[in-house]
PDB file of N, CA and C in Angstrom:
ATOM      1  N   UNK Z   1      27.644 -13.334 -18.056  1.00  0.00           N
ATOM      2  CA  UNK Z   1      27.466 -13.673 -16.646  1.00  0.00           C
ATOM      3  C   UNK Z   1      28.543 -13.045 -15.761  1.00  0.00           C
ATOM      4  N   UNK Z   2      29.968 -12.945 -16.222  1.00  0.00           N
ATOM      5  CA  UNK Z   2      30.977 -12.713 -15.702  1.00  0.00           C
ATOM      6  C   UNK Z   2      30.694 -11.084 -14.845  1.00  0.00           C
ATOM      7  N   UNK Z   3      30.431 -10.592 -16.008  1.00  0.00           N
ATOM      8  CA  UNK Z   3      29.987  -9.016 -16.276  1.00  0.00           C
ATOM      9  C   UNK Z   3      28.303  -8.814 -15.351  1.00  0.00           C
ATOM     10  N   UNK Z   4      27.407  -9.440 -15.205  1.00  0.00           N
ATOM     11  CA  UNK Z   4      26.405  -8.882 -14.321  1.00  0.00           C
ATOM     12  C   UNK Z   4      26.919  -9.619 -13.033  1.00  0.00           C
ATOM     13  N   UNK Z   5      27.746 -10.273 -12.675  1.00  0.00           N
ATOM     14  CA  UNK Z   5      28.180 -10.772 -11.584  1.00  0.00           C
ATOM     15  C   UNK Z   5      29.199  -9.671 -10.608  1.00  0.00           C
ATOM     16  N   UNK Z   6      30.032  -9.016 -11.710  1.00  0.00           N
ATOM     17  CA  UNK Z   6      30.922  -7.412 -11.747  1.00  0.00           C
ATOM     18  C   UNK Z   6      30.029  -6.487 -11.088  1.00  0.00           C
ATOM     19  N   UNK Z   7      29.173  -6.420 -11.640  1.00  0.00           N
ATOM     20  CA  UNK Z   7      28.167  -5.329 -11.211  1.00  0.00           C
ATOM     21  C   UNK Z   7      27.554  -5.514 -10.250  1.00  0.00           C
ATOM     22  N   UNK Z   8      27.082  -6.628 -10.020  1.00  0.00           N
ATOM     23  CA  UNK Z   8      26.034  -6.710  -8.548  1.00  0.00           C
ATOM     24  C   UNK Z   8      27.147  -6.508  -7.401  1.00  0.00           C
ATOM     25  N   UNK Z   9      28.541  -6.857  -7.663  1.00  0.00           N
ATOM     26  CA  UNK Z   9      29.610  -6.679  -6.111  1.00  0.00           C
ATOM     27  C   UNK Z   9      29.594  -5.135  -5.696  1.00  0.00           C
ATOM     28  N   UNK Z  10      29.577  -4.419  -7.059  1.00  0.00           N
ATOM     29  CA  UNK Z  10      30.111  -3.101  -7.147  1.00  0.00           C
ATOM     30  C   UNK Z  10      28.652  -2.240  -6.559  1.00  0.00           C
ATOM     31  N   UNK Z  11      27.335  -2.787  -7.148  1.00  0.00           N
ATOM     32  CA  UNK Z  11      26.117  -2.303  -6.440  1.00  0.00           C
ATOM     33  C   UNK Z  11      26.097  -2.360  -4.966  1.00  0.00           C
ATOM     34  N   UNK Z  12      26.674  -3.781  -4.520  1.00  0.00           N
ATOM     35  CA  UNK Z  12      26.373  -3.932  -2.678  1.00  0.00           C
ATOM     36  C   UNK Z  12      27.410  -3.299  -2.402  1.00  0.00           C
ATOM     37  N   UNK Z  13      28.387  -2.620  -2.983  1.00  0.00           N
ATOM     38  CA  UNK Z  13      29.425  -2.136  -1.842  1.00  0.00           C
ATOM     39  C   UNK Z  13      28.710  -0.834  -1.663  1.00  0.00           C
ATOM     40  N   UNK Z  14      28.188   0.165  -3.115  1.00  0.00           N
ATOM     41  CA  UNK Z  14      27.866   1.108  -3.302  1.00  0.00           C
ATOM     42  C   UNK Z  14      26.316   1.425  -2.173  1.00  0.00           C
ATOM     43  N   UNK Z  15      25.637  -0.122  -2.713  1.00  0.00           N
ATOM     44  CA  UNK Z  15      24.300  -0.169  -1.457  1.00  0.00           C
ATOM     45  C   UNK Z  15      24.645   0.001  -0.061  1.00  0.00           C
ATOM     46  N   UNK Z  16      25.884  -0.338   0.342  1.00  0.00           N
ATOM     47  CA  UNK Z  16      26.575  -0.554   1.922  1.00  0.00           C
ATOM     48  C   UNK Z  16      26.893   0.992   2.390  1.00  0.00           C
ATOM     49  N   UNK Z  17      27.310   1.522   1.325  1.00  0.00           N
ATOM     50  CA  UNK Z  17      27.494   2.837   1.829  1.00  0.00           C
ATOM     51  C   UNK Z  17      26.024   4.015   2.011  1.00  0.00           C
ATOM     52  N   UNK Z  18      25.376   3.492   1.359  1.00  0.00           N
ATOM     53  CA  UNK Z  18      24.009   4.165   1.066  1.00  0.00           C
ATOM     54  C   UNK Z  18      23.536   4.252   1.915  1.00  0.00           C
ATOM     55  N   UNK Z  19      23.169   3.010   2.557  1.00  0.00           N
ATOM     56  CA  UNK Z  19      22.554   2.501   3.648  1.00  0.00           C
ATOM     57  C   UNK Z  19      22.707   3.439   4.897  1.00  0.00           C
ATOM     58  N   UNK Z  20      23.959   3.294   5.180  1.00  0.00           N
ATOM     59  CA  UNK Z  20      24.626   4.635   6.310  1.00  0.00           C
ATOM     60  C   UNK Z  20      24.152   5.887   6.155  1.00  0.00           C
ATOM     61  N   UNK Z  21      24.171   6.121   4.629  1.00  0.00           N
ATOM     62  CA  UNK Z  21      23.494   7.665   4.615  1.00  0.00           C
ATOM     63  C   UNK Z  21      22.052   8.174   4.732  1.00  0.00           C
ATOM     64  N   UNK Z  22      21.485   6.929   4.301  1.00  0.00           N
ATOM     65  CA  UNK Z  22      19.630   6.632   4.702  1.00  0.00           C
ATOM     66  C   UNK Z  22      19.366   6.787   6.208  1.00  0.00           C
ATOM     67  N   UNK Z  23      20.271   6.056   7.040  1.00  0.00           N
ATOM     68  CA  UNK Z  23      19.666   5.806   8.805  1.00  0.00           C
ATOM     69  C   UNK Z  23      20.359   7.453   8.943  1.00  0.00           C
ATOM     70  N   UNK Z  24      21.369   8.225   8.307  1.00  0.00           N
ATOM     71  CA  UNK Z  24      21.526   9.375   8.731  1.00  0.00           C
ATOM     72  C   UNK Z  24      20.486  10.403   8.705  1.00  0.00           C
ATOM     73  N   UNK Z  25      20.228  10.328   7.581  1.00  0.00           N
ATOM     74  CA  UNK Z  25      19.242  11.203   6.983  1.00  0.00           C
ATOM     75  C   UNK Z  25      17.668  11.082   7.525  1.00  0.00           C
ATOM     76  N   UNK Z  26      17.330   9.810   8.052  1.00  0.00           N
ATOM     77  CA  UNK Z  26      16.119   9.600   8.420  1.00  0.00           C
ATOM     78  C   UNK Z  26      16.492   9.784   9.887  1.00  0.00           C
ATOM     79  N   UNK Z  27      17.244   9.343  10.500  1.00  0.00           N
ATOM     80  CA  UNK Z  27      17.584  10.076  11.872  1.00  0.00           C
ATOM     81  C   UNK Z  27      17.468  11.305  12.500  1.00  0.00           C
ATOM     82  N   UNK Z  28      18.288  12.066  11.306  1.00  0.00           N
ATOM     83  CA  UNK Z  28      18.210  13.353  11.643  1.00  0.00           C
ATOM     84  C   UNK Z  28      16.373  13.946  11.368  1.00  0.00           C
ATOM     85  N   UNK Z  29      16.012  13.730  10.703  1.00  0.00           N
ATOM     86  CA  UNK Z  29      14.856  13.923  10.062  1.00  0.00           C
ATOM     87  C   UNK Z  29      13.725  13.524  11.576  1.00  0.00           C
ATOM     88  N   UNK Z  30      13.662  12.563  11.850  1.00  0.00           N
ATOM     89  CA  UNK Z  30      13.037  11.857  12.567  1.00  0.00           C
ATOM     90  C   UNK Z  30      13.597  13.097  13.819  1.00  0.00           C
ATOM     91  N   UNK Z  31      14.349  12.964  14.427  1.00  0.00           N
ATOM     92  CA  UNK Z  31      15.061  13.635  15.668  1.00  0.00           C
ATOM     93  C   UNK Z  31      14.075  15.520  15.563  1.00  0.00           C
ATOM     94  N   UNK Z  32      14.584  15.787  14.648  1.00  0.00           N
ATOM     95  CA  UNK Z  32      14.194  16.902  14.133  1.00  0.00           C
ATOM     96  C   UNK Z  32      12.913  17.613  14.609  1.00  0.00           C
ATOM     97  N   UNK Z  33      11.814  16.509  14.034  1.00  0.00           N
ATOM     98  CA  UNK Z  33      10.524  16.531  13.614  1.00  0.00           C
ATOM     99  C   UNK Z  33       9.838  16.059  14.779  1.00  0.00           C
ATOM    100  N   UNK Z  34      10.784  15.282  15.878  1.00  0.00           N
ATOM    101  CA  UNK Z  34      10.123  14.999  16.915  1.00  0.00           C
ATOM    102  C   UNK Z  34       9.962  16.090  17.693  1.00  0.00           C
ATOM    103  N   UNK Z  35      11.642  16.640  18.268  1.00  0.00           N
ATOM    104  CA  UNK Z  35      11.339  17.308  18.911  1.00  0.00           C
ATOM    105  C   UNK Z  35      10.755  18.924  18.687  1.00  0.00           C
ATOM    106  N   UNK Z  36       9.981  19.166  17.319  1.00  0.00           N
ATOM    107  CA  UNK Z  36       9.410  20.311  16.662  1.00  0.00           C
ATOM    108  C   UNK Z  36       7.837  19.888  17.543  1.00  0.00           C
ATOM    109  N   UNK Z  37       7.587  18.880  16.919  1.00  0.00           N
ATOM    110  CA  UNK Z  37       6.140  18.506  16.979  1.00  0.00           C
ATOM    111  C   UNK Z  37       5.410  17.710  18.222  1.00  0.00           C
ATOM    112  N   UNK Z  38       6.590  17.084  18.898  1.00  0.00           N
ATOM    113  CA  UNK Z  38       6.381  16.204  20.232  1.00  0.00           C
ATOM    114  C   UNK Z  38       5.416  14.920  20.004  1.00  0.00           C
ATOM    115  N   UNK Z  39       5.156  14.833  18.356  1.00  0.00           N
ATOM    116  CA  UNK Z  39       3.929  13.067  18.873  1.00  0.00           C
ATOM    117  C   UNK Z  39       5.179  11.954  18.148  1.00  0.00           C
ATOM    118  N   UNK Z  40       5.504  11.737  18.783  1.00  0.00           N
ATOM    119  CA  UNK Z  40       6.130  10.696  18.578  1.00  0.00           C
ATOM    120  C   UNK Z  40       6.009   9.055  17.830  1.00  0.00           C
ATOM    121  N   UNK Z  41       4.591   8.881  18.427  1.00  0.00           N
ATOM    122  CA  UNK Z  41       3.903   7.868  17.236  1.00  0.00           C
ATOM    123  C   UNK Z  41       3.900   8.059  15.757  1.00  0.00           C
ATOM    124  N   UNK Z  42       3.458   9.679  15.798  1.00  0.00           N
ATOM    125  CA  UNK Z  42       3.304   9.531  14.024  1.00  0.00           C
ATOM    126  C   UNK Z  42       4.298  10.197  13.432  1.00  0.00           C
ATOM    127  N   UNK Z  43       5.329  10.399  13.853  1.00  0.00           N
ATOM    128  CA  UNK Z  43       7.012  10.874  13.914  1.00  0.00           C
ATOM    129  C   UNK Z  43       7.599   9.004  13.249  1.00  0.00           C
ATOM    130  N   UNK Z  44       7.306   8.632  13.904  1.00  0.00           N
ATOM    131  CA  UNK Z  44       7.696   6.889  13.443  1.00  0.00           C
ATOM    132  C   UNK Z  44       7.102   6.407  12.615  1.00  0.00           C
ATOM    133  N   UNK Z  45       5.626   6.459  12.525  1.00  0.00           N
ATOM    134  CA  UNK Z  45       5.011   5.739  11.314  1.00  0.00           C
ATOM    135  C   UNK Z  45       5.711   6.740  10.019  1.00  0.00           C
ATOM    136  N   UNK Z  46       5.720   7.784  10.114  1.00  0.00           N
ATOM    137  CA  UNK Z  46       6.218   8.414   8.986  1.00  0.00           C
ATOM    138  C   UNK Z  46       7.749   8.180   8.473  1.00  0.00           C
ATOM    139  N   UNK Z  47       8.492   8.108   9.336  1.00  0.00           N
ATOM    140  CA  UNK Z  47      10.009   7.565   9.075  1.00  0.00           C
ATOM    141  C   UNK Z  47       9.887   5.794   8.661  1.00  0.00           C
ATOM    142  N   UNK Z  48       9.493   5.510   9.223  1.00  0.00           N
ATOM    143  CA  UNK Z  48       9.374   3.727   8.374  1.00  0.00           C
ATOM    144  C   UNK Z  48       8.872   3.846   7.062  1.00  0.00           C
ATOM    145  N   UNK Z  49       7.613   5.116   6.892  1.00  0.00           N
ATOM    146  CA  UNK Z  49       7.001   4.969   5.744  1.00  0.00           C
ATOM    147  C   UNK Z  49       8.121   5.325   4.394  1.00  0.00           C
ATOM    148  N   UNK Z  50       9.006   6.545   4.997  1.00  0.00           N
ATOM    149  CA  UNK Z  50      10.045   7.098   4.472  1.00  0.00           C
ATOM    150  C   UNK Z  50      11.439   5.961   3.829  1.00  0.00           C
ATOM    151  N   UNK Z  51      11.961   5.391   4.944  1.00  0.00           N
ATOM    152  CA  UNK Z  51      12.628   4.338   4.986  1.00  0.00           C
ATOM    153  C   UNK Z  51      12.279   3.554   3.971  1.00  0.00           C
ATOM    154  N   UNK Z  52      10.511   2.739   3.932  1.00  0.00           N
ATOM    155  CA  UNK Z  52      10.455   1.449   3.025  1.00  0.00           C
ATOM    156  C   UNK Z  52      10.504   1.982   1.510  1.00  0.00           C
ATOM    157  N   UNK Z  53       9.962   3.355   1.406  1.00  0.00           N
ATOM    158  CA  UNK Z  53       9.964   4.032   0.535  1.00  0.00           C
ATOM    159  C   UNK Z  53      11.834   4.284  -0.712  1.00  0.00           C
ATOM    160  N   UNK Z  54      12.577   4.531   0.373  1.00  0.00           N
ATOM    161  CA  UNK Z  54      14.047   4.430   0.234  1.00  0.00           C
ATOM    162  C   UNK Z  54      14.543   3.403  -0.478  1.00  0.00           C
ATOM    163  N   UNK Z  55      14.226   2.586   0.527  1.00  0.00           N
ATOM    164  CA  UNK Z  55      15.007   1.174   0.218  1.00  0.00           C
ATOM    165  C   UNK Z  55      14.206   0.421  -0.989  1.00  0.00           C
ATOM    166  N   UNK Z  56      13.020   0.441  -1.422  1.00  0.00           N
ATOM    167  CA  UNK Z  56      12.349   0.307  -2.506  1.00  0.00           C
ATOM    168  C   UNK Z  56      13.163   0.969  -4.058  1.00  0.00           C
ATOM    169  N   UNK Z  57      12.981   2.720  -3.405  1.00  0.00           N
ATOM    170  CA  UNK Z  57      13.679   2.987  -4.620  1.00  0.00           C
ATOM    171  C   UNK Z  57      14.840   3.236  -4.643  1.00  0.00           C
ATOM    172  N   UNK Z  58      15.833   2.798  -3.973  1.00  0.00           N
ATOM    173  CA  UNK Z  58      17.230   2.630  -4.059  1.00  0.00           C
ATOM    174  C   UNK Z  58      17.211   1.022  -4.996  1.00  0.00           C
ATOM    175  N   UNK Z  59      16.472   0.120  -4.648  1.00  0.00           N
ATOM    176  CA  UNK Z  59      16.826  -1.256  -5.481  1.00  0.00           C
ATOM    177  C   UNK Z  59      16.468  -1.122  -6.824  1.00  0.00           C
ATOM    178  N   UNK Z  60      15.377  -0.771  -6.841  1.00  0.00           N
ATOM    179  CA  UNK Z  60      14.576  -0.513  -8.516  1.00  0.00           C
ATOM    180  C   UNK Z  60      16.067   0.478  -9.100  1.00  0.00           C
ATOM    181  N   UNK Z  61      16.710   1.422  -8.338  1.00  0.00           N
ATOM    182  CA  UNK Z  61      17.163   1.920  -9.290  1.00  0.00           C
ATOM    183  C   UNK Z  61      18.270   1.819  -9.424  1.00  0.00           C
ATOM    184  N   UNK Z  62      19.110   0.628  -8.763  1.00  0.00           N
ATOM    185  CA  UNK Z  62      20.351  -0.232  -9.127  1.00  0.00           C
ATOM    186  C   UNK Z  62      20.410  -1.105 -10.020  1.00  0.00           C
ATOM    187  N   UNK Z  63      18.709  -1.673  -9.619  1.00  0.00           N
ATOM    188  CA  UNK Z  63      18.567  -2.855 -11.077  1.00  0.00           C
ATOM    189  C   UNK Z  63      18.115  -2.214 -12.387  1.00  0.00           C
ATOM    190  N   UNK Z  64      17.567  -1.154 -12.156  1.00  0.00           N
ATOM    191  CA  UNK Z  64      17.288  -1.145 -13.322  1.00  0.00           C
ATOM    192  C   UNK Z  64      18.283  -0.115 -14.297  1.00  0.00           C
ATOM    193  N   UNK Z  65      18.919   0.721 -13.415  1.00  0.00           N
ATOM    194  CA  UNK Z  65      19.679   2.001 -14.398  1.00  0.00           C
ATOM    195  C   UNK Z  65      20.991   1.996 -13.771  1.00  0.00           C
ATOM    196  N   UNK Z  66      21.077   0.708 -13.090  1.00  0.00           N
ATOM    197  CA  UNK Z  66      22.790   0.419 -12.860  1.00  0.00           C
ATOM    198  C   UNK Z  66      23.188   1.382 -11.656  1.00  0.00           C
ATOM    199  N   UNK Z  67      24.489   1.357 -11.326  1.00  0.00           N
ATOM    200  CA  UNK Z  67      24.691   1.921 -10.305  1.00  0.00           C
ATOM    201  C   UNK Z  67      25.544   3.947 -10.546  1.00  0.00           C
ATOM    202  N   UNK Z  68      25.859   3.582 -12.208  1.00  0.00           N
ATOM    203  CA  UNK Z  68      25.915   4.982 -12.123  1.00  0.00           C
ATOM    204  C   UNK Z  68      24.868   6.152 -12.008  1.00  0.00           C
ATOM    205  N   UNK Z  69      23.964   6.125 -12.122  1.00  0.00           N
ATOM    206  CA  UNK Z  69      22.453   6.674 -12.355  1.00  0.00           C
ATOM    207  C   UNK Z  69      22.283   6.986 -10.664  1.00  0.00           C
ATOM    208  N   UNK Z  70      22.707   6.313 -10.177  1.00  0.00           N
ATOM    209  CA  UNK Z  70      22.106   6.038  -8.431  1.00  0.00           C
ATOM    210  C   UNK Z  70      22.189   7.128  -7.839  1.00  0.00           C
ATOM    211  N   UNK Z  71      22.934   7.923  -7.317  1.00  0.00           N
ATOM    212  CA  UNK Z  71      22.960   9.340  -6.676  1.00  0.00           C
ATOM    213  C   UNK Z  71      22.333  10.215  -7.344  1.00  0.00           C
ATOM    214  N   UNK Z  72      21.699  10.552  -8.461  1.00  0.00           N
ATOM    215  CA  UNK Z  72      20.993  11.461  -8.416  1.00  0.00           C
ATOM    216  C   UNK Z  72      19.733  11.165  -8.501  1.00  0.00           C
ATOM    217  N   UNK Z  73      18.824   9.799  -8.397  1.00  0.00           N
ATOM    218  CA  UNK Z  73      17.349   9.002  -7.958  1.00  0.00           C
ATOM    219  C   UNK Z  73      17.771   9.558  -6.559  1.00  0.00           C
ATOM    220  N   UNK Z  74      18.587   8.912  -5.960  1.00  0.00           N
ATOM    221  CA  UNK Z  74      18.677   8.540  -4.272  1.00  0.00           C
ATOM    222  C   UNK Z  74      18.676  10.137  -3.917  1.00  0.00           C
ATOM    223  N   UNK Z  75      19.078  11.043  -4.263  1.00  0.00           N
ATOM    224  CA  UNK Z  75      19.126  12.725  -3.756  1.00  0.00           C
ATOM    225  C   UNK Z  75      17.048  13.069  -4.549  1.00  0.00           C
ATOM    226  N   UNK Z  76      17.099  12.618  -5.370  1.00  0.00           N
ATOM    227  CA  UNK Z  76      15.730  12.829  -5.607  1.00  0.00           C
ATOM    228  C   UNK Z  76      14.903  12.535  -4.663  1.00  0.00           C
ATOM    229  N   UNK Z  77      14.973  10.782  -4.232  1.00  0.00           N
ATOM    230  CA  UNK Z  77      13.825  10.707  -3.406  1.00  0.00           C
ATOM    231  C   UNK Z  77      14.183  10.872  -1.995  1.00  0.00           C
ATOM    232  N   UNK Z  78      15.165  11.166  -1.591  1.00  0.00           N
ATOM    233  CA  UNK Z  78      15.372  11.880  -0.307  1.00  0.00           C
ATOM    234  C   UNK Z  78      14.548  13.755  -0.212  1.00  0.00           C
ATOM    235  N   UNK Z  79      14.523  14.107  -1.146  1.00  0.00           N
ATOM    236  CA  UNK Z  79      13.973  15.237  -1.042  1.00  0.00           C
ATOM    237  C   UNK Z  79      12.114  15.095  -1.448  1.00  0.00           C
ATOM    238  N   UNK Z  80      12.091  14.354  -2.442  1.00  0.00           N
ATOM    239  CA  UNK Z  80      10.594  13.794  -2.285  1.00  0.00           C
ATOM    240  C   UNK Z  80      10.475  13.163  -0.596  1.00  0.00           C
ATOM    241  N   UNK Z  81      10.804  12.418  -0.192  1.00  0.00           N
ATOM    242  CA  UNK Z  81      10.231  11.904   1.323  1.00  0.00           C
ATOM    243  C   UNK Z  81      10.618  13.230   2.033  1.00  0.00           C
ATOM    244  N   UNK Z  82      11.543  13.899   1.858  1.00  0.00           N
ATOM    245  CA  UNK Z  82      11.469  15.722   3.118  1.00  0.00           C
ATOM    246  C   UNK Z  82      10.180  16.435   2.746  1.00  0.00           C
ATOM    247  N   UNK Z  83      10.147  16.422   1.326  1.00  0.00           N
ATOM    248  CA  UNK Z  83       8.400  17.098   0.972  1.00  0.00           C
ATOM    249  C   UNK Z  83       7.466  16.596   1.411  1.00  0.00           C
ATOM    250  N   UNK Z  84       7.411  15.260   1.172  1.00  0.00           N
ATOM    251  CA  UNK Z  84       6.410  14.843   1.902  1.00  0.00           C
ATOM    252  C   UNK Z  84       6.387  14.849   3.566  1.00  0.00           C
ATOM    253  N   UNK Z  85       6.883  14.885   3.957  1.00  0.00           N
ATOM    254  CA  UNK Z  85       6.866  15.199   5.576  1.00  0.00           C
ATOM    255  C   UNK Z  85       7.099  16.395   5.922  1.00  0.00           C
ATOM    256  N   UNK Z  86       7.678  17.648   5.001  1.00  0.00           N
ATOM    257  CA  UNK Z  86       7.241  18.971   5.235  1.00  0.00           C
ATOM    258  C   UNK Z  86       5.544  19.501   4.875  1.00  0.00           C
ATOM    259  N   UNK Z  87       4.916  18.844   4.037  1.00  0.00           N
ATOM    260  CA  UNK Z  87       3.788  18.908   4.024  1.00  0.00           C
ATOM    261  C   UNK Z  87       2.840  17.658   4.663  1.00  0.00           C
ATOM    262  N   UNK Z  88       3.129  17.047   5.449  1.00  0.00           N
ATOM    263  CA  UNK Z  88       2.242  16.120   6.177  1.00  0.00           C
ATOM    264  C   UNK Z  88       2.427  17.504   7.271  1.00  0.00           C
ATOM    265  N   UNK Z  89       3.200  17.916   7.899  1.00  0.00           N
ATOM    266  CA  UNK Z  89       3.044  18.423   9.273  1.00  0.00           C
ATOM    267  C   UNK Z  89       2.433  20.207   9.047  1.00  0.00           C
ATOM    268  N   UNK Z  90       2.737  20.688   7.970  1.00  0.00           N
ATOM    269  CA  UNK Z  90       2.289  21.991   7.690  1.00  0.00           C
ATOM    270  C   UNK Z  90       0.966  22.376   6.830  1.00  0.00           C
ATOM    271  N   UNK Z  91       1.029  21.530   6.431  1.00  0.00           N
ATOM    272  CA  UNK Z  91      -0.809  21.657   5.134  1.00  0.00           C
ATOM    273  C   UNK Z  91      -1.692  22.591   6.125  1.00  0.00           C
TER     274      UNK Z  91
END
């Protein structure tokens, strides 16, 4: 108990910093893509979709493969959600 109690502090500090780099990354992304494309509605549905997408697999992959494993899922699906929104707007 002592020991998964260790780990979950060390996950939320690691999640705290993450977090910052998610609203960066989807910011810029979002900012980007708006002013490329100008619709703004589906500029947003796509960044939330991106976002819930994130934060989904940022948790699955703290709980499940711990927090050393984490940066290279989290650089994965940051570039899976850029693919996917480089091909939502270009197909």
């Amino acid at each position: 108990m002592p020991e998964e109690g260790r780990e979950t502090g060390g996950d939320k500090s690691l999640l705290a910093r993450s977090n910052i780099g998610i609203v960066v990354v989807v910011v810029v992304v979002a900012v980007v893509v708006a002013v490329v494309e100008e619709e703004v509605a589906v500029v947003l549905i796509v960044v939330v979709a991106a976002v819930v997408v994130l934060v989904v697999g940022v948790v699955i992959v703290v709980v499940v493969y711990h927090y050393y494993y984490f940066f290279v899922y989290f650089i994965i699906i940051i570039i899976n959600n850029i693919i996917i929104i480089v091909f939502y707007y270009y197909k």
